[in-house]
mmCIF file of C-alpha atoms and ligand atoms in Angstrom:
data_model
loop_
_atom_site.group_PDB
_atom_site.id
_atom_site.type_symbol
_atom_site.label_atom_id
_atom_site.label_comp_id
_atom_site.label_asym_id
_atom_site.label_seq_id
_atom_site.Cartn_x
_atom_site.Cartn_y
_atom_site.Cartn_z
ATOM 1 C CA MET A 1221 -4.952 82.989 -22.753
ATOM 2 C CA LEU A 1222 -4.567 79.453 -24.033
ATOM 3 C CA VAL A 1223 -7.506 77.153 -24.694
ATOM 4 C CA PHE A 1224 -6.996 73.379 -24.689
ATOM 5 C CA LYS A 1225 -9.438 70.701 -25.715
ATOM 6 C CA THR A 1226 -7.364 67.629 -24.911
ATOM 7 C CA LYS A 1227 -5.847 66.281 -21.701
ATOM 8 C CA SER A 1228 -2.510 65.616 -23.366
ATOM 9 C CA GLU A 1229 -2.090 69.231 -24.563
ATOM 10 C CA LEU A 1230 -2.951 70.612 -21.133
ATOM 11 C CA ILE A 1231 -0.634 68.190 -19.321
ATOM 12 C CA GLU A 1232 2.185 69.089 -21.733
ATOM 13 C CA TYR A 1233 1.616 72.814 -21.138
ATOM 14 C CA LEU A 1234 1.573 72.505 -17.330
ATOM 15 C CA LYS A 1235 4.490 70.061 -17.027
ATOM 16 C CA PRO A 1236 7.301 72.653 -16.820
ATOM 17 C CA SER A 1237 5.472 74.529 -14.023
ATOM 18 C CA ILE A 1238 5.272 71.591 -11.610
ATOM 19 C CA PRO A 1239 6.455 71.775 -8.848
ATOM 20 C CA GLN A 1240 8.097 75.230 -9.024
ATOM 21 C CA GLU A 1241 4.957 77.258 -9.610
ATOM 22 C CA ASN A 1242 1.599 77.210 -7.885
ATOM 23 C CA ILE A 1243 -1.258 76.159 -10.109
ATOM 24 C CA GLY A 1244 -4.682 77.466 -9.135
ATOM 25 C CA PHE A 1245 -7.633 75.562 -10.559
ATOM 26 C CA VAL A 1246 -11.285 76.587 -10.905
ATOM 27 C CA PRO A 1247 -13.566 73.842 -12.237
ATOM 28 C CA THR A 1248 -16.821 75.123 -13.784
ATOM 29 C CA MET A 1249 -19.649 74.054 -16.050
ATOM 30 C CA GLY A 1250 -19.483 77.311 -18.014
ATOM 31 C CA ALA A 1251 -22.252 79.899 -18.501
ATOM 32 C CA LEU A 1252 -19.956 81.993 -16.392
ATOM 33 C CA HIS A 1253 -21.038 84.895 -14.215
ATOM 34 C CA LYS A 1254 -19.358 87.190 -11.706
ATOM 35 C CA GLY A 1255 -19.521 84.476 -9.035
ATOM 36 C CA HIS A 1256 -17.245 82.259 -11.118
ATOM 37 C CA ILE A 1257 -14.991 85.204 -11.897
ATOM 38 C CA SER A 1258 -14.621 85.960 -8.163
ATOM 39 C CA LEU A 1259 -13.085 82.476 -7.817
ATOM 40 C CA VAL A 1260 -10.772 83.109 -10.761
ATOM 41 C CA GLU A 1261 -9.669 86.434 -9.265
ATOM 42 C CA LYS A 1262 -8.877 84.803 -5.924
ATOM 43 C CA ALA A 1263 -6.952 82.046 -7.715
ATOM 44 C CA LYS A 1264 -5.071 84.676 -9.707
ATOM 45 C CA LYS A 1265 -3.918 86.424 -6.500
ATOM 46 C CA GLU A 1266 -2.705 83.202 -4.905
ATOM 47 C CA ASN A 1267 -1.060 81.310 -7.800
ATOM 48 C CA GLU A 1268 1.371 81.816 -10.683
ATOM 49 C CA ILE A 1269 -0.825 79.958 -13.168
ATOM 50 C CA VAL A 1270 -4.617 79.786 -13.213
ATOM 51 C CA VAL A 1271 -6.462 77.027 -15.046
ATOM 52 C CA VAL A 1272 -10.245 77.101 -15.490
ATOM 53 C CA SER A 1273 -12.134 74.105 -16.824
ATOM 54 C CA ILE A 1274 -15.467 74.383 -18.609
ATOM 55 C CA PHE A 1275 -17.241 71.063 -18.793
ATOM 56 C CA VAL A 1276 -20.940 70.293 -18.425
ATOM 57 C CA ASN A 1277 -20.496 66.980 -16.677
ATOM 58 C CA PRO A 1278 -23.296 64.602 -17.763
ATOM 59 C CA THR A 1279 -22.857 62.154 -14.883
ATOM 60 C CA GLN A 1280 -23.761 64.686 -12.201
ATOM 61 C CA PHE A 1281 -27.181 65.482 -13.703
ATOM 62 C CA ASN A 1282 -29.937 63.346 -12.256
ATOM 63 C CA ASN A 1283 -32.461 65.176 -14.432
ATOM 64 C CA SER A 1284 -31.943 64.820 -18.191
ATOM 65 C CA SER A 1285 -33.922 67.945 -19.123
ATOM 66 C CA ASP A 1286 -31.714 69.991 -16.755
ATOM 67 C CA LEU A 1287 -28.670 68.635 -18.634
ATOM 68 C CA VAL A 1288 -30.129 69.344 -22.082
ATOM 69 C CA ASN A 1289 -31.217 72.857 -21.068
ATOM 70 C CA TYR A 1290 -28.056 73.767 -19.162
ATOM 71 C CA PRO A 1291 -26.960 77.131 -20.645
ATOM 72 C CA LYS A 1292 -23.934 77.126 -22.949
ATOM 73 C CA THR A 1293 -22.239 80.466 -23.635
ATOM 74 C CA LEU A 1294 -18.670 79.492 -24.536
ATOM 75 C CA ASP A 1295 -17.708 82.632 -26.516
ATOM 76 C CA ASN A 1296 -18.809 84.903 -23.697
ATOM 77 C CA ASP A 1297 -17.149 82.629 -21.099
ATOM 78 C CA LEU A 1298 -13.804 82.888 -22.890
ATOM 79 C CA LYS A 1299 -14.161 86.666 -23.123
ATOM 80 C CA MET A 1300 -14.832 86.944 -19.380
ATOM 81 C CA LEU A 1301 -11.892 84.680 -18.553
ATOM 82 C CA GLU A 1302 -9.578 86.647 -20.826
ATOM 83 C CA GLU A 1303 -10.632 89.863 -19.047
ATOM 84 C CA ALA A 1304 -9.934 88.194 -15.685
ATOM 85 C CA ASN A 1305 -6.395 87.381 -16.890
ATOM 86 C CA CYS A 1306 -6.956 83.641 -16.695
ATOM 87 C CA ASP A 1307 -3.926 81.832 -18.127
ATOM 88 C CA CYS A 1308 -5.438 78.715 -19.489
ATOM 89 C CA VAL A 1309 -8.876 77.185 -20.162
ATOM 90 C CA PHE A 1310 -9.598 73.484 -20.500
ATOM 91 C CA VAL A 1311 -12.701 72.729 -22.576
ATOM 92 C CA PRO A 1312 -12.793 68.973 -23.092
ATOM 93 C CA SER A 1313 -15.514 67.025 -24.897
ATOM 94 C CA VAL A 1314 -17.522 64.325 -23.107
ATOM 95 C CA GLU A 1315 -15.511 61.678 -25.022
ATOM 96 C CA GLU A 1316 -12.241 63.260 -23.893
ATOM 97 C CA MET A 1317 -13.271 62.913 -20.230
ATOM 98 C CA TYR A 1318 -15.233 59.629 -20.370
ATOM 99 C CA GLU A 1319 -14.194 57.877 -23.607
ATOM 100 C CA GLN A 1320 -16.988 55.366 -24.298
ATOM 101 C CA ASN A 1321 -18.040 54.893 -20.681
ATOM 102 C CA ILE A 1322 -20.205 57.796 -19.524
ATOM 103 C CA ASN A 1323 -20.696 56.503 -15.996
ATOM 104 C CA SER A 1324 -19.748 57.584 -12.496
ATOM 105 C CA GLU A 1325 -17.501 55.772 -10.120
ATOM 106 C CA THR A 1326 -19.002 55.127 -6.691
ATOM 107 C CA PHE A 1327 -17.701 57.191 -3.782
ATOM 108 C CA GLU A 1328 -17.954 57.054 -0.021
ATOM 109 C CA PHE A 1329 -17.772 60.471 1.577
ATOM 110 C CA ASP A 1330 -18.441 59.305 5.147
ATOM 111 C CA GLY A 1331 -22.142 59.927 4.751
ATOM 112 C CA LEU A 1332 -21.875 63.536 3.495
ATOM 113 C CA GLU A 1333 -23.224 62.283 0.181
ATOM 114 C CA ASN A 1334 -26.490 61.107 1.759
ATOM 115 C CA GLU A 1335 -27.637 64.461 3.131
ATOM 116 C CA MET A 1336 -29.631 67.212 1.420
ATOM 117 C CA GLU A 1337 -28.606 67.372 -2.278
ATOM 118 C CA GLY A 1338 -27.647 63.700 -2.016
ATOM 119 C CA LYS A 1339 -31.219 62.828 -1.019
ATOM 120 C CA PHE A 1340 -32.875 64.950 -3.662
ATOM 121 C CA ARG A 1341 -30.372 64.378 -6.501
ATOM 122 C CA PRO A 1342 -29.506 60.663 -6.445
ATOM 123 C CA GLY A 1343 -26.095 59.903 -7.959
ATOM 124 C CA HIS A 1344 -25.179 63.597 -8.174
ATOM 125 C CA PHE A 1345 -22.131 63.435 -5.894
ATOM 126 C CA ASP A 1346 -20.761 60.278 -7.518
ATOM 127 C CA GLY A 1347 -20.787 62.296 -10.754
ATOM 128 C CA VAL A 1348 -19.127 65.263 -9.067
ATOM 129 C CA GLY A 1349 -16.488 63.064 -7.405
ATOM 130 C CA THR A 1350 -15.757 61.278 -10.681
ATOM 131 C CA ILE A 1351 -15.180 64.410 -12.708
ATOM 132 C CA VAL A 1352 -13.345 66.430 -10.055
ATOM 133 C CA ARG A 1353 -10.930 63.593 -9.338
ATOM 134 C CA ARG A 1354 -10.207 63.181 -13.073
ATOM 135 C CA LEU A 1355 -9.691 66.922 -13.461
ATOM 136 C CA PHE A 1356 -7.403 67.033 -10.400
ATOM 137 C CA GLU A 1357 -5.316 64.199 -11.858
ATOM 138 C CA ILE A 1358 -4.942 66.069 -15.160
ATOM 139 C CA VAL A 1359 -4.320 69.585 -13.787
ATOM 140 C CA ASN A 1360 -2.417 68.587 -10.653
ATOM 141 C CA PRO A 1361 -3.356 71.878 -8.962
ATOM 142 C CA THR A 1362 -1.726 73.309 -5.864
ATOM 143 C CA ASN A 1363 -4.956 75.066 -4.925
ATOM 144 C CA ALA A 1364 -8.490 74.373 -6.131
ATOM 145 C CA TYR A 1365 -11.290 76.893 -5.660
ATOM 146 C CA PHE A 1366 -14.920 75.986 -4.979
ATOM 147 C CA GLY A 1367 -17.842 78.252 -4.102
ATOM 148 C CA GLU A 1368 -19.762 78.048 -0.844
ATOM 149 C CA LYS A 1369 -22.829 78.431 -3.050
ATOM 150 C CA ASP A 1370 -22.519 74.637 -3.397
ATOM 151 C CA PHE A 1371 -21.523 74.173 0.227
ATOM 152 C CA GLN A 1372 -22.180 70.431 0.340
ATOM 153 C CA GLN A 1373 -20.074 69.956 -2.800
ATOM 154 C CA LEU A 1374 -17.239 71.935 -1.180
ATOM 155 C CA GLN A 1375 -17.314 69.704 1.920
ATOM 156 C CA ILE A 1376 -17.441 66.577 -0.245
ATOM 157 C CA ILE A 1377 -14.428 67.627 -2.310
ATOM 158 C CA LYS A 1378 -12.513 68.344 0.912
ATOM 159 C CA LYS A 1379 -13.454 64.871 2.126
ATOM 160 C CA MET A 1380 -12.437 63.270 -1.186
ATOM 161 C CA VAL A 1381 -9.007 64.889 -1.003
ATOM 162 C CA ALA A 1382 -8.595 63.873 2.657
ATOM 163 C CA LYS A 1383 -9.415 60.261 1.778
ATOM 164 C CA THR A 1384 -7.131 59.952 -1.256
ATOM 165 C CA SER A 1385 -3.517 60.686 -2.037
ATOM 166 C CA LEU A 1386 -4.375 63.855 -3.945
ATOM 167 C CA GLU A 1387 -2.284 66.775 -2.741
ATOM 168 C CA VAL A 1388 -4.580 69.702 -3.361
ATOM 169 C CA ASN A 1389 -5.608 72.546 -1.059
ATOM 170 C CA VAL A 1390 -9.333 72.902 -1.430
ATOM 171 C CA ILE A 1391 -10.303 76.526 -0.873
ATOM 172 C CA GLY A 1392 -13.875 77.648 -0.219
ATOM 173 C CA CYS A 1393 -14.998 81.022 -1.596
ATOM 174 C CA SER A 1394 -17.923 83.101 -0.356
ATOM 175 C CA ILE A 1395 -21.182 83.324 -2.254
ATOM 176 C CA PHE A 1396 -21.377 86.090 -4.831
ATOM 177 C CA ARG A 1397 -24.837 87.637 -5.039
ATOM 178 C CA GLU A 1398 -26.895 89.877 -7.297
ATOM 179 C CA LYS A 1399 -27.654 93.321 -5.810
ATOM 180 C CA ASP A 1400 -31.055 92.046 -4.667
ATOM 181 C CA GLY A 1401 -29.447 89.134 -2.824
ATOM 182 C CA LEU A 1402 -30.142 86.284 -5.247
ATOM 183 C CA ALA A 1403 -27.114 83.971 -5.312
ATOM 184 C CA MET A 1404 -25.566 84.119 -8.778
ATOM 185 C CA SER A 1405 -26.061 80.916 -10.726
ATOM 186 C CA SER A 1406 -25.823 79.884 -14.364
ATOM 187 C CA ARG A 1407 -29.401 78.662 -14.048
ATOM 188 C CA ASN A 1408 -30.666 82.186 -13.213
ATOM 189 C CA MET A 1409 -30.541 83.119 -16.907
ATOM 190 C CA ARG A 1410 -33.311 80.554 -17.518
ATOM 191 C CA LEU A 1411 -35.724 82.239 -15.099
ATOM 192 C CA THR A 1412 -38.773 84.013 -16.533
ATOM 193 C CA GLU A 1413 -39.191 87.667 -15.629
ATOM 194 C CA ALA A 1414 -41.768 86.760 -12.950
ATOM 195 C CA GLN A 1415 -39.567 84.006 -11.503
ATOM 196 C CA ARG A 1416 -36.542 86.296 -11.437
ATOM 197 C CA LYS A 1417 -38.573 88.970 -9.650
ATOM 198 C CA ALA A 1418 -39.737 86.450 -7.053
ATOM 199 C CA SER A 1419 -36.397 84.743 -6.420
ATOM 200 C CA PRO A 1420 -34.692 87.273 -4.044
ATOM 201 C CA PHE A 1421 -37.277 85.958 -1.560
ATOM 202 C CA ILE A 1422 -35.009 82.923 -1.082
ATOM 203 C CA TYR A 1423 -32.126 84.879 0.444
ATOM 204 C CA GLU A 1424 -34.487 87.251 2.272
ATOM 205 C CA THR A 1425 -36.005 84.211 3.983
ATOM 206 C CA LEU A 1426 -32.575 82.807 4.834
ATOM 207 C CA GLN A 1427 -31.624 86.120 6.430
ATOM 208 C CA LYS A 1428 -34.846 86.196 8.477
ATOM 209 C CA ALA A 1429 -34.269 82.583 9.538
ATOM 210 C CA LYS A 1430 -30.819 83.610 10.725
ATOM 211 C CA LYS A 1431 -32.368 86.335 12.893
ATOM 212 C CA LEU A 1432 -34.849 83.836 14.332
ATOM 213 C CA PHE A 1433 -32.121 81.291 15.031
ATOM 214 C CA SER A 1434 -31.071 82.702 18.400
ATOM 215 C CA GLU A 1435 -34.656 83.034 19.664
ATOM 216 C CA GLU A 1436 -36.693 80.168 18.257
ATOM 217 C CA LYS A 1437 -36.612 76.353 18.264
ATOM 218 C CA ARG A 1438 -35.174 74.722 15.106
ATOM 219 C CA ASN A 1439 -38.454 72.988 14.230
ATOM 220 C CA ASP A 1440 -40.395 76.231 14.594
ATOM 221 C CA ILE A 1441 -37.979 77.994 12.238
ATOM 222 C CA CYS A 1442 -38.361 75.209 9.652
ATOM 223 C CA GLU A 1443 -42.148 75.412 9.925
ATOM 224 C CA TRP A 1444 -42.014 79.197 9.631
ATOM 225 C CA VAL A 1445 -39.929 78.927 6.425
ATOM 226 C CA GLU A 1446 -42.315 76.338 4.966
ATOM 227 C CA ASN A 1447 -45.251 78.670 5.654
ATOM 228 C CA GLN A 1448 -43.421 81.638 4.124
ATOM 229 C CA PHE A 1449 -43.041 79.744 0.842
ATOM 230 C CA LYS A 1450 -46.747 78.868 0.790
ATOM 231 C CA THR A 1451 -47.380 82.566 0.080
ATOM 232 C CA GLN A 1452 -45.200 82.428 -3.072
ATOM 233 C CA SER A 1453 -46.839 81.544 -6.380
ATOM 234 C CA GLU A 1454 -43.592 81.440 -8.405
ATOM 235 C CA LEU A 1455 -41.484 79.486 -5.902
ATOM 236 C CA GLU A 1456 -41.844 76.005 -4.469
ATOM 237 C CA LEU A 1457 -39.764 74.950 -1.480
ATOM 238 C CA GLU A 1458 -38.030 71.591 -1.888
ATOM 239 C CA TYR A 1459 -36.188 71.606 1.419
ATOM 240 C CA PHE A 1460 -35.039 73.907 4.192
ATOM 241 C CA ILE A 1461 -32.642 72.297 6.631
ATOM 242 C CA ILE A 1462 -30.499 73.546 9.497
ATOM 243 C CA ALA A 1463 -27.401 71.392 9.582
ATOM 244 C CA GLU A 1464 -23.930 71.285 11.048
ATOM 245 C CA GLU A 1465 -21.262 72.506 8.615
ATOM 246 C CA GLU A 1466 -18.796 69.635 8.952
ATOM 247 C CA SER A 1467 -21.074 66.598 9.196
ATOM 248 C CA LEU A 1468 -23.972 68.209 7.267
ATOM 249 C CA LYS A 1469 -26.254 66.383 9.679
ATOM 250 C CA GLU A 1470 -29.525 68.087 10.510
ATOM 251 C CA ILE A 1471 -29.534 69.886 13.852
ATOM 252 C CA LYS A 1472 -32.737 69.297 15.730
ATOM 253 C CA THR A 1473 -31.837 70.878 19.040
ATOM 254 C CA GLY A 1474 -29.569 73.705 20.145
ATOM 255 C CA SER A 1475 -25.870 73.158 20.860
ATOM 256 C CA ASP A 1476 -23.041 75.629 21.064
ATOM 257 C CA SER A 1477 -20.401 73.153 19.982
ATOM 258 C CA VAL A 1478 -21.348 73.019 16.309
ATOM 259 C CA LYS A 1479 -21.313 75.393 13.377
ATOM 260 C CA PRO A 1480 -24.904 75.723 12.201
ATOM 261 C CA ARG A 1481 -25.805 76.605 8.611
ATOM 262 C CA ALA A 1482 -29.186 76.804 6.890
ATOM 263 C CA PHE A 1483 -29.538 75.163 3.468
ATOM 264 C CA ILE A 1484 -32.369 75.664 1.018
ATOM 265 C CA ALA A 1485 -33.489 74.300 -2.351
ATOM 266 C CA VAL A 1486 -36.344 75.926 -4.239
ATOM 267 C CA PHE A 1487 -38.001 75.332 -7.592
ATOM 268 C CA ALA A 1488 -38.947 78.278 -9.775
ATOM 269 C CA GLY A 1489 -40.919 76.375 -12.416
ATOM 270 C CA GLU A 1490 -38.490 73.649 -13.409
ATOM 271 C CA ILE A 1491 -35.398 75.677 -12.480
ATOM 272 C CA ARG A 1492 -33.880 74.479 -9.235
ATOM 273 C CA LEU A 1493 -32.129 77.107 -7.101
ATOM 274 C CA ILE A 1494 -30.026 76.439 -4.008
ATOM 275 C CA ASP A 1495 -28.593 78.756 -1.379
ATOM 276 C CA ASN A 1496 -27.262 78.646 2.175
ATOM 277 C CA ILE A 1497 -26.296 80.922 5.052
ATOM 278 C CA SER A 1498 -24.108 80.583 8.130
ATOM 279 C CA LEU A 1499 -26.206 80.948 11.273
ATOM 280 C CA ILE A 1500 -23.444 82.294 13.508
HETATM 281 P P1 LIG B 2851 -20.756 75.619 -11.666
HETATM 282 O O1 LIG B 2851 -20.311 76.148 -12.981
HETATM 283 O O2 LIG B 2851 -22.147 75.984 -11.291
HETATM 284 O O3 LIG B 2851 -20.459 74.150 -11.513
HETATM 285 O O4 LIG B 2851 -19.854 76.347 -10.583
HETATM 286 C C1 LIG B 2851 -18.454 76.281 -10.637
HETATM 287 C C2 LIG B 2851 -17.902 76.770 -9.341
HETATM 288 O O5 LIG B 2851 -18.306 78.113 -9.118
HETATM 289 C C3 LIG B 2851 -18.406 75.957 -8.135
HETATM 290 O O6 LIG B 2851 -17.364 75.796 -7.205
HETATM 291 C C4 LIG B 2851 -19.499 76.825 -7.586
HETATM 292 O O7 LIG B 2851 -19.741 76.637 -6.197
HETATM 293 C C5 LIG B 2851 -18.931 78.210 -7.854
HETATM 294 N N1 LIG B 2851 -20.007 79.193 -7.873
HETATM 295 C C6 LIG B 2851 -21.132 79.165 -8.624
HETATM 296 N N2 LIG B 2851 -21.906 80.215 -8.340
HETATM 297 C C7 LIG B 2851 -21.271 80.924 -7.379
HETATM 298 C C8 LIG B 2851 -21.575 82.119 -6.649
HETATM 299 N N3 LIG B 2851 -22.698 82.791 -6.838
HETATM 300 N N4 LIG B 2851 -20.675 82.545 -5.738
HETATM 301 C C9 LIG B 2851 -19.524 81.865 -5.518
HETATM 302 N N5 LIG B 2851 -19.181 80.739 -6.169
HETATM 303 C C10 LIG B 2851 -20.045 80.274 -7.086
#
């Protein structure tokens, strides 16, 4: 497995493969877990070459303490990628990606950027769009793999590709969970024992909301979820929203013509956890 720190080295390495071979790309912020590896394994099955990037992108953090405390486990990440038969890892520095200008470009994702995470994490999706576009331009992937764990991000990347000349297939991958249902996340390793014990409640509640979906009114389900979280001392609900998968607009009333999905964001202390579930 090759590890590159500069754009020029990576571009040089990939040049002979384009366009004969499929390049699968998995962008990450490191602190890898089995959820990330499931994306790498899918990419490995569907492409001749798999590139993984590890870059904690400063412009997508709206909270500076979250950025400073974001876990960094590079040695272990490289070991896991080697075991997954990843071909090539790109680990650029902030200067390599941003030079002297650590700022986001501004994007228009037809309003997707204003819903949910966009409301609660101002500027987040401009940061995501900025870094993913730069990475796509460097790697020139045939297929790029994103987890449904960050469902809004997945839809936004699809929109970005549709609106630009980038020729990348954006492929969504299902959420990989711990045995107790907690969605795997790099942030989970920062949870205290009590927070970790409490956190499967998030997915349990999503599953119960799914059961209620066919019988109850949307507003009643939202109220029920809010009340459920009031019983939890370790968890604080930030939002629970039932929205349509494509537009990400909140669904207030029933309609068979849309794909409904429930989205949730919860704080365990200062650790922010997100999850989602299809309601059909
Ligand atoms: P991150 O390192 O958190 O930026 O995640 C990198 C990629 O892995 C993103 O596309 C995430 O959606 C995806 N990912 C993170 N956690 C999971 C998970 N539990 N299951 C599936 N994909 C995931």
